[in-house]
PDB file of C-alpha atoms and ligand atoms in Angstrom:
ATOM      1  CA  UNK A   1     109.713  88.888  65.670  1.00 60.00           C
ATOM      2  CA  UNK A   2     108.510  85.719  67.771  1.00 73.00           C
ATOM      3  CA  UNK A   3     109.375  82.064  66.220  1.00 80.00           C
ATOM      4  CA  UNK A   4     105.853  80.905  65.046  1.00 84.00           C
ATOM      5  CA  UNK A   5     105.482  77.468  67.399  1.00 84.00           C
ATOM      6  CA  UNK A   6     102.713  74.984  67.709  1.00 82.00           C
ATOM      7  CA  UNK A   7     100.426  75.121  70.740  1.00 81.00           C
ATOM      8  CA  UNK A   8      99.858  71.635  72.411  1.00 74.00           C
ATOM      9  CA  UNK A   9      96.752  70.870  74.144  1.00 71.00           C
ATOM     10  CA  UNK A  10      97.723  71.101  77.474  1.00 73.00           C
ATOM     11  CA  UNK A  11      96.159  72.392  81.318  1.00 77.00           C
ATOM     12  CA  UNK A  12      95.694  76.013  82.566  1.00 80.00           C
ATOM     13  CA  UNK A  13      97.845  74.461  85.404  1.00 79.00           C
ATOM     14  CA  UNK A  14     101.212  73.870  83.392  1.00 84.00           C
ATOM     15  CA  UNK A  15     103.443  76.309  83.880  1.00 86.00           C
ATOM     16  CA  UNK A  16     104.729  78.097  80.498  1.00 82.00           C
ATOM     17  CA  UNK A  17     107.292  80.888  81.099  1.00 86.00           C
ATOM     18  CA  UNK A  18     109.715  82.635  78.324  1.00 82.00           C
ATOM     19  CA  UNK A  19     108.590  80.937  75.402  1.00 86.00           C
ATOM     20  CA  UNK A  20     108.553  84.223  73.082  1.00 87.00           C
ATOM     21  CA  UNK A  21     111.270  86.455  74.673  1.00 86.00           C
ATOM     22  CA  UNK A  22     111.186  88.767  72.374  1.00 83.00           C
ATOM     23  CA  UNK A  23     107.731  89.386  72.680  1.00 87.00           C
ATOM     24  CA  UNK A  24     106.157  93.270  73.166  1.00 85.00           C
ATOM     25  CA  UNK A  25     105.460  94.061  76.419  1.00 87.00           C
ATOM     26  CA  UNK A  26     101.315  93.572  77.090  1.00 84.00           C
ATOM     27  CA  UNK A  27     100.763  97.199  78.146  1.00 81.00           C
ATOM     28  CA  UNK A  28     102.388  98.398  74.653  1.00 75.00           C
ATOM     29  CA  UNK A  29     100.961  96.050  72.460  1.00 74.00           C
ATOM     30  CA  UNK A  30     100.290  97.090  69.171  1.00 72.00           C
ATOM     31  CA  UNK A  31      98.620  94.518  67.054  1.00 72.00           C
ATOM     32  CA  UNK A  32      98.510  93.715  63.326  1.00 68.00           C
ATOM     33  CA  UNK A  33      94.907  94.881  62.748  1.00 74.00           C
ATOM     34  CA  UNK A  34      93.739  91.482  61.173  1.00 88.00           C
ATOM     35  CA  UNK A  35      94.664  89.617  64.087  1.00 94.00           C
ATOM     36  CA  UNK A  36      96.507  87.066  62.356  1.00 95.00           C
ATOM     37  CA  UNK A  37      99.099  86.164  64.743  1.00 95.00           C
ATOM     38  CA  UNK A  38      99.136  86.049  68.023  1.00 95.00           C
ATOM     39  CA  UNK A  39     100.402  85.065  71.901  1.00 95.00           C
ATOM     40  CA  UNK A  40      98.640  81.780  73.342  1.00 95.00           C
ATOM     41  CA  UNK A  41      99.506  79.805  76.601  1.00 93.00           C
ATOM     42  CA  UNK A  42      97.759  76.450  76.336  1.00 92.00           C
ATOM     43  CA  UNK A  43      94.468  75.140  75.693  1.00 92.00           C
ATOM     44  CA  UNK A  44      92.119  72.664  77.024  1.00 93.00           C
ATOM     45  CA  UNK A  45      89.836  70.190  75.144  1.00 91.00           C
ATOM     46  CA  UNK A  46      86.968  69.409  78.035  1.00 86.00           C
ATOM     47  CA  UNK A  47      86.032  72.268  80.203  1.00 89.00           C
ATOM     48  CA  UNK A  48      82.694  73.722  81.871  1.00 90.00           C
ATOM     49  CA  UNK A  49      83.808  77.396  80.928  1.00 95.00           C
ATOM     50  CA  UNK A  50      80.469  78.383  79.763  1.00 97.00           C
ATOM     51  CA  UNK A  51      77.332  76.207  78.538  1.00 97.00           C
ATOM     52  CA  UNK A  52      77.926  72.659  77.370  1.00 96.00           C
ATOM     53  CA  UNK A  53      81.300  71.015  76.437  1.00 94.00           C
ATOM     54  CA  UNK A  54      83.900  73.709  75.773  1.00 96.00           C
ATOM     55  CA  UNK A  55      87.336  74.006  74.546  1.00 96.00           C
ATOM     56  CA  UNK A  56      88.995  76.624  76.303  1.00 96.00           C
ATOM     57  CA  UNK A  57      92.046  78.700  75.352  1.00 97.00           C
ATOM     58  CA  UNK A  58      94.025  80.418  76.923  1.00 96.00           C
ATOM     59  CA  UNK A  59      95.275  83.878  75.779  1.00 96.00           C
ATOM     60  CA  UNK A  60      98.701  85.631  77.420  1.00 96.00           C
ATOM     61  CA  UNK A  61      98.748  89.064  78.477  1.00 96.00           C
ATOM     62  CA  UNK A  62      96.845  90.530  81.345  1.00 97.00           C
ATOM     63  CA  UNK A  63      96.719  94.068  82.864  1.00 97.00           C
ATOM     64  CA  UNK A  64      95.346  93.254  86.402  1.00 97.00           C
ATOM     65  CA  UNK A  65      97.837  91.075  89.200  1.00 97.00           C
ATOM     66  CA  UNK A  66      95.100  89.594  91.209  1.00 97.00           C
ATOM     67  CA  UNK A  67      96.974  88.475  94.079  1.00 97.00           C
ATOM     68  CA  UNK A  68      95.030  85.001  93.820  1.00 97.00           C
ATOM     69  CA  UNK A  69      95.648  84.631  90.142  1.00 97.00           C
ATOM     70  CA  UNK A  70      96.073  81.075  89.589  1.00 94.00           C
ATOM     71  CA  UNK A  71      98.168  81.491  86.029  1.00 94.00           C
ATOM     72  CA  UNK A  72     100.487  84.319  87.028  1.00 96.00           C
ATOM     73  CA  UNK A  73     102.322  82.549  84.091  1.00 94.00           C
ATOM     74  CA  UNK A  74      99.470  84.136  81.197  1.00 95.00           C
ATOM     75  CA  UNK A  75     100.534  87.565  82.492  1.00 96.00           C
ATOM     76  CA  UNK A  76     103.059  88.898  79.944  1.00 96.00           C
ATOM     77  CA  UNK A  77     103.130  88.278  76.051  1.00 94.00           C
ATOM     78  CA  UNK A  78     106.312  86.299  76.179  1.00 90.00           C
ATOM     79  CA  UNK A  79     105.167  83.608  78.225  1.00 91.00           C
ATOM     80  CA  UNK A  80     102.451  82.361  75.336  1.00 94.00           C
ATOM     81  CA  UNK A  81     103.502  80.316  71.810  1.00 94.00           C
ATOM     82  CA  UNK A  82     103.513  82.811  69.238  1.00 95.00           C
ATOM     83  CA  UNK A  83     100.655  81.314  66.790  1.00 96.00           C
ATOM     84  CA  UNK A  84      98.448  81.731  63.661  1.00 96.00           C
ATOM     85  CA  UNK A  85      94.869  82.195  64.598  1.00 97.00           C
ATOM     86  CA  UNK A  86      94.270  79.668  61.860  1.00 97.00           C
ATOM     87  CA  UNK A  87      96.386  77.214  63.681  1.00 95.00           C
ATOM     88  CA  UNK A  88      94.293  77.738  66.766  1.00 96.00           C
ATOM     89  CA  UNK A  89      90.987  77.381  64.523  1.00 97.00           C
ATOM     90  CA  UNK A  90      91.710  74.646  62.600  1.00 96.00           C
ATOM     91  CA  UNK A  91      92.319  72.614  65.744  1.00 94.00           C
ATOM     92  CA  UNK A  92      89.141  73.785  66.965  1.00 95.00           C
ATOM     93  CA  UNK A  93      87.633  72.375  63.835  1.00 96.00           C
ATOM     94  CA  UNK A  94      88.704  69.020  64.538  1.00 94.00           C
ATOM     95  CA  UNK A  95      86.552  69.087  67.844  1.00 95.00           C
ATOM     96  CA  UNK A  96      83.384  70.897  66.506  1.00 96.00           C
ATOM     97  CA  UNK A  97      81.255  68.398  65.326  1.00 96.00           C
ATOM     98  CA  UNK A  98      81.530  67.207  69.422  1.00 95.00           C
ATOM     99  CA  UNK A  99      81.168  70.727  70.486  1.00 96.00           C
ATOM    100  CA  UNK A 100      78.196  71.012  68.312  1.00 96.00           C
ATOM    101  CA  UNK A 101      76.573  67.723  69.234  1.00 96.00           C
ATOM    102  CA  UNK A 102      76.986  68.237  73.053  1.00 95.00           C
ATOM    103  CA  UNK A 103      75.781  72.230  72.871  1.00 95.00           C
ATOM    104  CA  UNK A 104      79.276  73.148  74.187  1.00 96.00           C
ATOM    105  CA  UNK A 105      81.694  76.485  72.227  1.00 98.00           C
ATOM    106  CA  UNK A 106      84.765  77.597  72.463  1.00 98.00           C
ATOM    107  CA  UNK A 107      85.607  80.141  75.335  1.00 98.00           C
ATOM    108  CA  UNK A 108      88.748  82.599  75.417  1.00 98.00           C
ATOM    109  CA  UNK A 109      90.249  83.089  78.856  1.00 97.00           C
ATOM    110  CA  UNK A 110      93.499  84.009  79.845  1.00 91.00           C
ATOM    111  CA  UNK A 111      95.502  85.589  80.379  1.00 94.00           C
ATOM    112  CA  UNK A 112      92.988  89.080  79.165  1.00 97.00           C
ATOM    113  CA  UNK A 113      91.525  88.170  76.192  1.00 97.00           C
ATOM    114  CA  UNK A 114      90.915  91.937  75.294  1.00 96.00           C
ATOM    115  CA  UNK A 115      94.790  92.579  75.409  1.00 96.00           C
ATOM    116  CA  UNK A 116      95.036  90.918  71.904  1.00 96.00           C
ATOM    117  CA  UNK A 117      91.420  92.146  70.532  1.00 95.00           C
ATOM    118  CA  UNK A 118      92.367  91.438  66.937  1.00 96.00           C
ATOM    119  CA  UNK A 119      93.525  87.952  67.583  1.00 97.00           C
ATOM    120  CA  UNK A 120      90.986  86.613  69.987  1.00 98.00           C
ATOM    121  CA  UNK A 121      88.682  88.375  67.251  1.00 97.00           C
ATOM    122  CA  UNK A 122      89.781  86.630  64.671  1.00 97.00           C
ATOM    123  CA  UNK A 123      89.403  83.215  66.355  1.00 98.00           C
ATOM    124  CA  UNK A 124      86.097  83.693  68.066  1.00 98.00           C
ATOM    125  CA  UNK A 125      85.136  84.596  64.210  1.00 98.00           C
ATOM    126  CA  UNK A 126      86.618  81.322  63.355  1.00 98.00           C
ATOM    127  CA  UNK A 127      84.386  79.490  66.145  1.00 98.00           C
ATOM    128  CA  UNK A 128      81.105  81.230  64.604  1.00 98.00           C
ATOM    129  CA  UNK A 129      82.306  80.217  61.153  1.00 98.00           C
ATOM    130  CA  UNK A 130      81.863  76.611  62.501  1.00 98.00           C
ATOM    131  CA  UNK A 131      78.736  76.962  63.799  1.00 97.00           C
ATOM    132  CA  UNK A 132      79.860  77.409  67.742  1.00 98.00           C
ATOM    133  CA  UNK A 133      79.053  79.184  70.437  1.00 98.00           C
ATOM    134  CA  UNK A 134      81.371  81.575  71.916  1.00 98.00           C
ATOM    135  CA  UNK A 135      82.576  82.748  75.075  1.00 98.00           C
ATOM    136  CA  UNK A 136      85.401  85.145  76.579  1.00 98.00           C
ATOM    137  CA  UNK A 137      86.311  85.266  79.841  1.00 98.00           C
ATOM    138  CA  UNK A 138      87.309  88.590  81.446  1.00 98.00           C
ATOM    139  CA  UNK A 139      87.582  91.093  83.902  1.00 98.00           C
ATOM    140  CA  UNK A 140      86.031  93.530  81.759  1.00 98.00           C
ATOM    141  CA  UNK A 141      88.964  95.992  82.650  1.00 97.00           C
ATOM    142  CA  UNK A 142      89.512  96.810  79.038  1.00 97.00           C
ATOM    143  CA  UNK A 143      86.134  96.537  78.397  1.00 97.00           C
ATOM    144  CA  UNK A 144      86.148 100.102  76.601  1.00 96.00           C
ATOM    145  CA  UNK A 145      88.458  98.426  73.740  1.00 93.00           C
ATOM    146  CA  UNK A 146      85.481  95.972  72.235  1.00 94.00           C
ATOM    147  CA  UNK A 147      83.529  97.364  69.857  1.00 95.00           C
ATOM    148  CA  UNK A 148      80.249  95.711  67.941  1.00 94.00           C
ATOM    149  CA  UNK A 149      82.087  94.008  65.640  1.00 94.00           C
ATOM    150  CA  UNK A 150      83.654  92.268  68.548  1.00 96.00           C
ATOM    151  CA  UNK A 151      80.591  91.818  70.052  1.00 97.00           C
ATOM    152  CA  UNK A 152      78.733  90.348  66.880  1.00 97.00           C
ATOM    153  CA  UNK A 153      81.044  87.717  67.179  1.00 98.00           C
ATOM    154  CA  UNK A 154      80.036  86.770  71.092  1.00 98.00           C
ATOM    155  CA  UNK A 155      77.558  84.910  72.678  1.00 98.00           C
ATOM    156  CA  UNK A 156      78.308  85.053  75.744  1.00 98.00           C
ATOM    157  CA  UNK A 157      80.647  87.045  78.236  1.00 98.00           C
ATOM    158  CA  UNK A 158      82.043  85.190  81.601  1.00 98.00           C
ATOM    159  CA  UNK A 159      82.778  88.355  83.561  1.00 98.00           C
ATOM    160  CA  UNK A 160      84.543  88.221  86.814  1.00 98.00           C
ATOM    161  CA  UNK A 161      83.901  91.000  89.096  1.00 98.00           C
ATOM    162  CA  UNK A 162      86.628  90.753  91.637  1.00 96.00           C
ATOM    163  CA  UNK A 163      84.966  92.942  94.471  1.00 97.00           C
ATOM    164  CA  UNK A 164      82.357  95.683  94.277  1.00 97.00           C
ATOM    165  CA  UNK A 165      84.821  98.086  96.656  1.00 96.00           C
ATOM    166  CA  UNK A 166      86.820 100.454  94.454  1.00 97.00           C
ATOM    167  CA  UNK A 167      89.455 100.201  97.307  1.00 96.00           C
ATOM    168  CA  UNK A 168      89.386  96.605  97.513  1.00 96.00           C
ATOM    169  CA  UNK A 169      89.446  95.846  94.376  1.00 97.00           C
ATOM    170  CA  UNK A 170      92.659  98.248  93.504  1.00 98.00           C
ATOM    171  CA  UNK A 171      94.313  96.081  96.464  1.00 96.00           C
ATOM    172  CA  UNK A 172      93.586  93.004  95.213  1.00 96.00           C
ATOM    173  CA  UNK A 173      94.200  93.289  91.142  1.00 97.00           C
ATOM    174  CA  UNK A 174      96.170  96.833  91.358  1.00 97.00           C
ATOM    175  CA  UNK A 175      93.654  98.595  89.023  1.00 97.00           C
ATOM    176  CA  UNK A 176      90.698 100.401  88.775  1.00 98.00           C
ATOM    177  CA  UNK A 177      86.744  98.995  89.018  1.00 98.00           C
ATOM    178  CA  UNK A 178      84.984 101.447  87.284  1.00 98.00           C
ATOM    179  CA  UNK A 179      85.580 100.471  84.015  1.00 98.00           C
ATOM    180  CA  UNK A 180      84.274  96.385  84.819  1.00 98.00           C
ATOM    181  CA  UNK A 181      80.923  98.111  86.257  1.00 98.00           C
ATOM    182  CA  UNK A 182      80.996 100.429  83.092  1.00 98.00           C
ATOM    183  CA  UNK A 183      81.094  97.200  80.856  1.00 98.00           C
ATOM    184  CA  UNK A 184      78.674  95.493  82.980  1.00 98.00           C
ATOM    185  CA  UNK A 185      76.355  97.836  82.288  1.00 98.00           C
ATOM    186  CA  UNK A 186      77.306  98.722  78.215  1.00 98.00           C
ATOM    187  CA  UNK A 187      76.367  94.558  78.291  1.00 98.00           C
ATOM    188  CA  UNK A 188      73.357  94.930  80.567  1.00 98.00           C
ATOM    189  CA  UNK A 189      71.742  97.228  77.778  1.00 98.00           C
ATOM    190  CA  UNK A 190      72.666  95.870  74.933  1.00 98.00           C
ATOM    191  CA  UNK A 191      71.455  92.264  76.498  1.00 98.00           C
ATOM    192  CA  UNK A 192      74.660  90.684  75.865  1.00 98.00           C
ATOM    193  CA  UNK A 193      74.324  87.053  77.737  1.00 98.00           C
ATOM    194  CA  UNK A 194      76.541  87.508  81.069  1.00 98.00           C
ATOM    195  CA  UNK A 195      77.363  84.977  83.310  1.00 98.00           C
ATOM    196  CA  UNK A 196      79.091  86.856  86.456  1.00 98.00           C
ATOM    197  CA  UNK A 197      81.811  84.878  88.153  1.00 98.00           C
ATOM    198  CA  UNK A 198      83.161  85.797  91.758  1.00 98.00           C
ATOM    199  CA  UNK A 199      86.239  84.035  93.549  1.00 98.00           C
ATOM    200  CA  UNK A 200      85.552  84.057  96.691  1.00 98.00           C
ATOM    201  CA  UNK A 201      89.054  84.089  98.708  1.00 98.00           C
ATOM    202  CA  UNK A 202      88.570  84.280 102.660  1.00 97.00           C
ATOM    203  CA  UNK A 203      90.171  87.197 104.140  1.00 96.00           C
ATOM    204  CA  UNK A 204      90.574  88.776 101.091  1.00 96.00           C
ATOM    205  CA  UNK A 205      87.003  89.421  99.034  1.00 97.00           C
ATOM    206  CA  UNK A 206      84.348  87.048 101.770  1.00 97.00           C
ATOM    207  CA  UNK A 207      83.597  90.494 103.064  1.00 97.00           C
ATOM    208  CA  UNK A 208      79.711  90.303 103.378  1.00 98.00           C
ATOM    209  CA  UNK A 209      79.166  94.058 102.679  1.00 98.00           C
ATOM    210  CA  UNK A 210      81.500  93.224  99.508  1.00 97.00           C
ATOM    211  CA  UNK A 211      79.518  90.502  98.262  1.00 98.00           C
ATOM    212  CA  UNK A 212      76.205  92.172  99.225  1.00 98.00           C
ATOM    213  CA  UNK A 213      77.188  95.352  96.660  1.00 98.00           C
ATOM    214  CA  UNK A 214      78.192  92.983  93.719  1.00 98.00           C
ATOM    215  CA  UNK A 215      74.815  91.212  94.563  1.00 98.00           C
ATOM    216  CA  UNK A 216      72.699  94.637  94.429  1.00 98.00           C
ATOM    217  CA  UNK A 217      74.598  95.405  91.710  1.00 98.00           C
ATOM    218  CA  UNK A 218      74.088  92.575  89.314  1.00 98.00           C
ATOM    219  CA  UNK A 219      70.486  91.689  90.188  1.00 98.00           C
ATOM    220  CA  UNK A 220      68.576  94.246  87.929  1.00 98.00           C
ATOM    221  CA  UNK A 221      70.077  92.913  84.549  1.00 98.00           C
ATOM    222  CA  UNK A 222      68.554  90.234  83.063  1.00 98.00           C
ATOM    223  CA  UNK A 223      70.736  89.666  80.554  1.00 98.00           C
ATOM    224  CA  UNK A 224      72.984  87.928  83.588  1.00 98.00           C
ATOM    225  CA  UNK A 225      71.618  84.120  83.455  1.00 98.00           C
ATOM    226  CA  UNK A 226      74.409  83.142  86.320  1.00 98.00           C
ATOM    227  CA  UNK A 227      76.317  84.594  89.295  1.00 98.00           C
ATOM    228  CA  UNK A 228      78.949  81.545  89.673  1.00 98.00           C
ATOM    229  CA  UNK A 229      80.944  82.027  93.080  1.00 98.00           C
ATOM    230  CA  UNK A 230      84.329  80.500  92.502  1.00 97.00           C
ATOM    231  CA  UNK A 231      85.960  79.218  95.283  1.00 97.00           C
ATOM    232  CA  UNK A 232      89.602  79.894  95.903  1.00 97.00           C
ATOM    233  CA  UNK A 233      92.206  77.191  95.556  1.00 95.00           C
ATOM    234  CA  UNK A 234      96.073  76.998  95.887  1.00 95.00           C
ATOM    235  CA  UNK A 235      96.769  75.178  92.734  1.00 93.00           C
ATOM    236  CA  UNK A 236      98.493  77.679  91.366  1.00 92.00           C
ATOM    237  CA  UNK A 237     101.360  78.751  94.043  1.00 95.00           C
ATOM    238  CA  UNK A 238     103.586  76.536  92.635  1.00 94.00           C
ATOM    239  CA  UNK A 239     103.778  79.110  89.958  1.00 94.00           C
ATOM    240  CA  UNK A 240     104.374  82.081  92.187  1.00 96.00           C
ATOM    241  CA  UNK A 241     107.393  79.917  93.386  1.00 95.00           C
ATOM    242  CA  UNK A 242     108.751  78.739  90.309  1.00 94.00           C
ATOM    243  CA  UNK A 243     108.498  82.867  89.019  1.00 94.00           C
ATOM    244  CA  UNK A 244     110.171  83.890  92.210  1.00 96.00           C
ATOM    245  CA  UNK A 245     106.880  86.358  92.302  1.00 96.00           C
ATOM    246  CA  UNK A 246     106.069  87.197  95.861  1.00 96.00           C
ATOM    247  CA  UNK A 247     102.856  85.072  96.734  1.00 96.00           C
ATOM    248  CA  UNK A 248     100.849  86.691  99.474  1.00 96.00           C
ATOM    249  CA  UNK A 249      98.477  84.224  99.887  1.00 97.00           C
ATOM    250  CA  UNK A 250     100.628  81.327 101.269  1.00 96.00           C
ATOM    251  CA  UNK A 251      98.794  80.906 104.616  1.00 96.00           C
ATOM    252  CA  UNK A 252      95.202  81.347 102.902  1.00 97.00           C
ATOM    253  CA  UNK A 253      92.914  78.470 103.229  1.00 96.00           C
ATOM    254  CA  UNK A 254      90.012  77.413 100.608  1.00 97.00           C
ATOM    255  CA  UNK A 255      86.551  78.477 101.470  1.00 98.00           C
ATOM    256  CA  UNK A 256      85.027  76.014 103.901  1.00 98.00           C
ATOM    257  CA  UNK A 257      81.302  74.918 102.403  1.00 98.00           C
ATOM    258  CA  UNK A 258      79.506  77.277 105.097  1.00 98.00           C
ATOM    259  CA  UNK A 259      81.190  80.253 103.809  1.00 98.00           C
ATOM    260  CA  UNK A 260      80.738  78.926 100.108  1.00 98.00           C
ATOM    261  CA  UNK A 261      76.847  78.815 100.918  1.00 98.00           C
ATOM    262  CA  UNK A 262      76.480  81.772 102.539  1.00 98.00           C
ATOM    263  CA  UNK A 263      77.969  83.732  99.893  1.00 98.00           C
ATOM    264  CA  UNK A 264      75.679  81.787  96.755  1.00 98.00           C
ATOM    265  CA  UNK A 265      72.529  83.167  99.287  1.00 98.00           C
ATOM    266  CA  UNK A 266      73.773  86.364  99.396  1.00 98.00           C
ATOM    267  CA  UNK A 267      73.347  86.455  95.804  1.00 98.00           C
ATOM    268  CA  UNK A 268      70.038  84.582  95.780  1.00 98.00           C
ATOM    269  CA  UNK A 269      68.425  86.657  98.684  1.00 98.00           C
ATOM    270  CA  UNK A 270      69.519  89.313  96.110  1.00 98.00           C
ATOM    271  CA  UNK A 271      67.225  88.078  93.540  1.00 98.00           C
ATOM    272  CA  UNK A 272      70.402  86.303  91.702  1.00 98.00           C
ATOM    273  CA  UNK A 273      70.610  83.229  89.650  1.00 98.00           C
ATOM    274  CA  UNK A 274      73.927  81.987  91.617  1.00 98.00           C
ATOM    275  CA  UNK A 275      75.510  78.732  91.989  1.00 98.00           C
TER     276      UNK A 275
HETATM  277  S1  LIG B   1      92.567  89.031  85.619  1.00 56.72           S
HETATM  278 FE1  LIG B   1      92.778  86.780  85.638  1.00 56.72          FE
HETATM  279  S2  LIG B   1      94.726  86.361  84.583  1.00 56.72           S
HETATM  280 FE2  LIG B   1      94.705  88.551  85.106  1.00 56.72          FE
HETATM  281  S3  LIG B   1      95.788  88.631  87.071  1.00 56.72           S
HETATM  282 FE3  LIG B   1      93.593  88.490  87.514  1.00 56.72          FE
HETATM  283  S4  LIG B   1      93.155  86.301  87.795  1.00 56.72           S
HETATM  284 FE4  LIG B   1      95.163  86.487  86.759  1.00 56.72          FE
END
């Protein structure tokens, strides 16, 4: 069993490796059912994941290897600080009245949230407790895993949808779409608040036929306020190079401001709320 540790406020861009060795591996995770405990990289006290002012933490534990990922270091279980959820909610209480007052939340990322469902559970439960708005962000790939009492507890869902190709997609993150569209749509009709975020990474997903089917896609539900196109960025290869993990993306430039705009009107031409 992990140490327990304390989780400093830190940046998404730190690099945390091997903190919990003897962690379970992510894709045989079996959790406590009452979430108590849990895996957590770092957290961050002034974000713009979501509406308002957020605090944002950051879960370990992800199924997907997006070859952009930017925290390659949130992928396995042992990378995180083995914490109590209340640890991680009674911090968050110390920021809430601020939260509150500036009509910010807390948002989940990752790292999956999803991989630890009771955990993240238990904290986003924690969050409504204080009278905040909550957010996940995911790539919806376990999406099949949340049930309504999961969803009670969830105002809002930042989904990334990585590519709308089923081919393209499995090259880029080395799984399957389908089940991201399926919880797009479980979300579409129960009007769960979506806002849909796309990297865009030239070469990779700029496609225009790619971005045109996420576009056609997303456009009919109205429970998606945004489409956010995120552009890529190398500030996390560092962390590809300190993990000795082979970085593909070495030679890949950031989206120049044409491409970014042309992309956002894709969406908009769509019928879209994009930025
Ligand atoms: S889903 Fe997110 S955390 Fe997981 S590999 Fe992709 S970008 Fe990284």
């Amino acid at each position: 069993m992990s140490q327990l540790g304390h989780l400093e406020a830190g940046s998404r861009h730190d690099l945390h490796v091997g903190i919990s060795p003897d962690a379970p591996d992510e894709s045989q995770l079996r959790e406590e059912a009452d979430g108590a405990y849990g895996y957590a990289h770092s957290y961050e006290t002034a974000s713009r994941d979501g509406p308002g002012l957020r605090v944002v933490l950051f879960v370990s534990g992800c199924l997907l290897r997006c070859s952009y990922c930017h925290n390659p270091d949130t992928w396995h279980l042992k990378d995180g600080t083995y914490i109590a959820a209340q640890e991680a909610i009674d911090r968050l209480g110390k920021f809430a009245g601020a939260l509150r007052a500036l009509d910010g939340g807390l948002t989940i990322s990752g790292g999956e949230p999803m991989v630890q469902l009771a955990f993240t559970r238990r904290i986003l439960a924690g969050a409504k407790a204080l009278g905040l708005h909550t957010a996940i962000e995911t790539s919806g790939y376990l999406g099949d895993r949340i049930d309504d009492k999961y969803l009670s507890v969830l105002d809002l869902v930042l989904l990334d949808i990585k590519s709308s190709d089923p081919d393209t997609y499995r090259a880029v993150t080395g799984r399957e779409l389908a089940p991201t569209l399926r919880f797009a749509e479980r979300l579409a009709a129960i009007g769960k608040p979506v806002w849909v975020r796309f990297t865009l990474v030239p070469g990779v997903t700029d496609d225009p036929a790619n971005v045109e089917g996420i576009a056609r896609f997303v456009a009919p539900m109205k429970n998606v306020e945004w489409v956010e196109v995120q552009p890529f960025h190398q500030l996390g290869a560092f962390k590809w190079k300190a993990m000795k993990l082979d970085y593909k993306l070495v030679e890949t430039a950031t989206p120049t401001p044409d491409l970014i705009e042309r992309c956002i009107e894709q969406f908009r031409a769509a019928g879209c709320r994009a930025r």
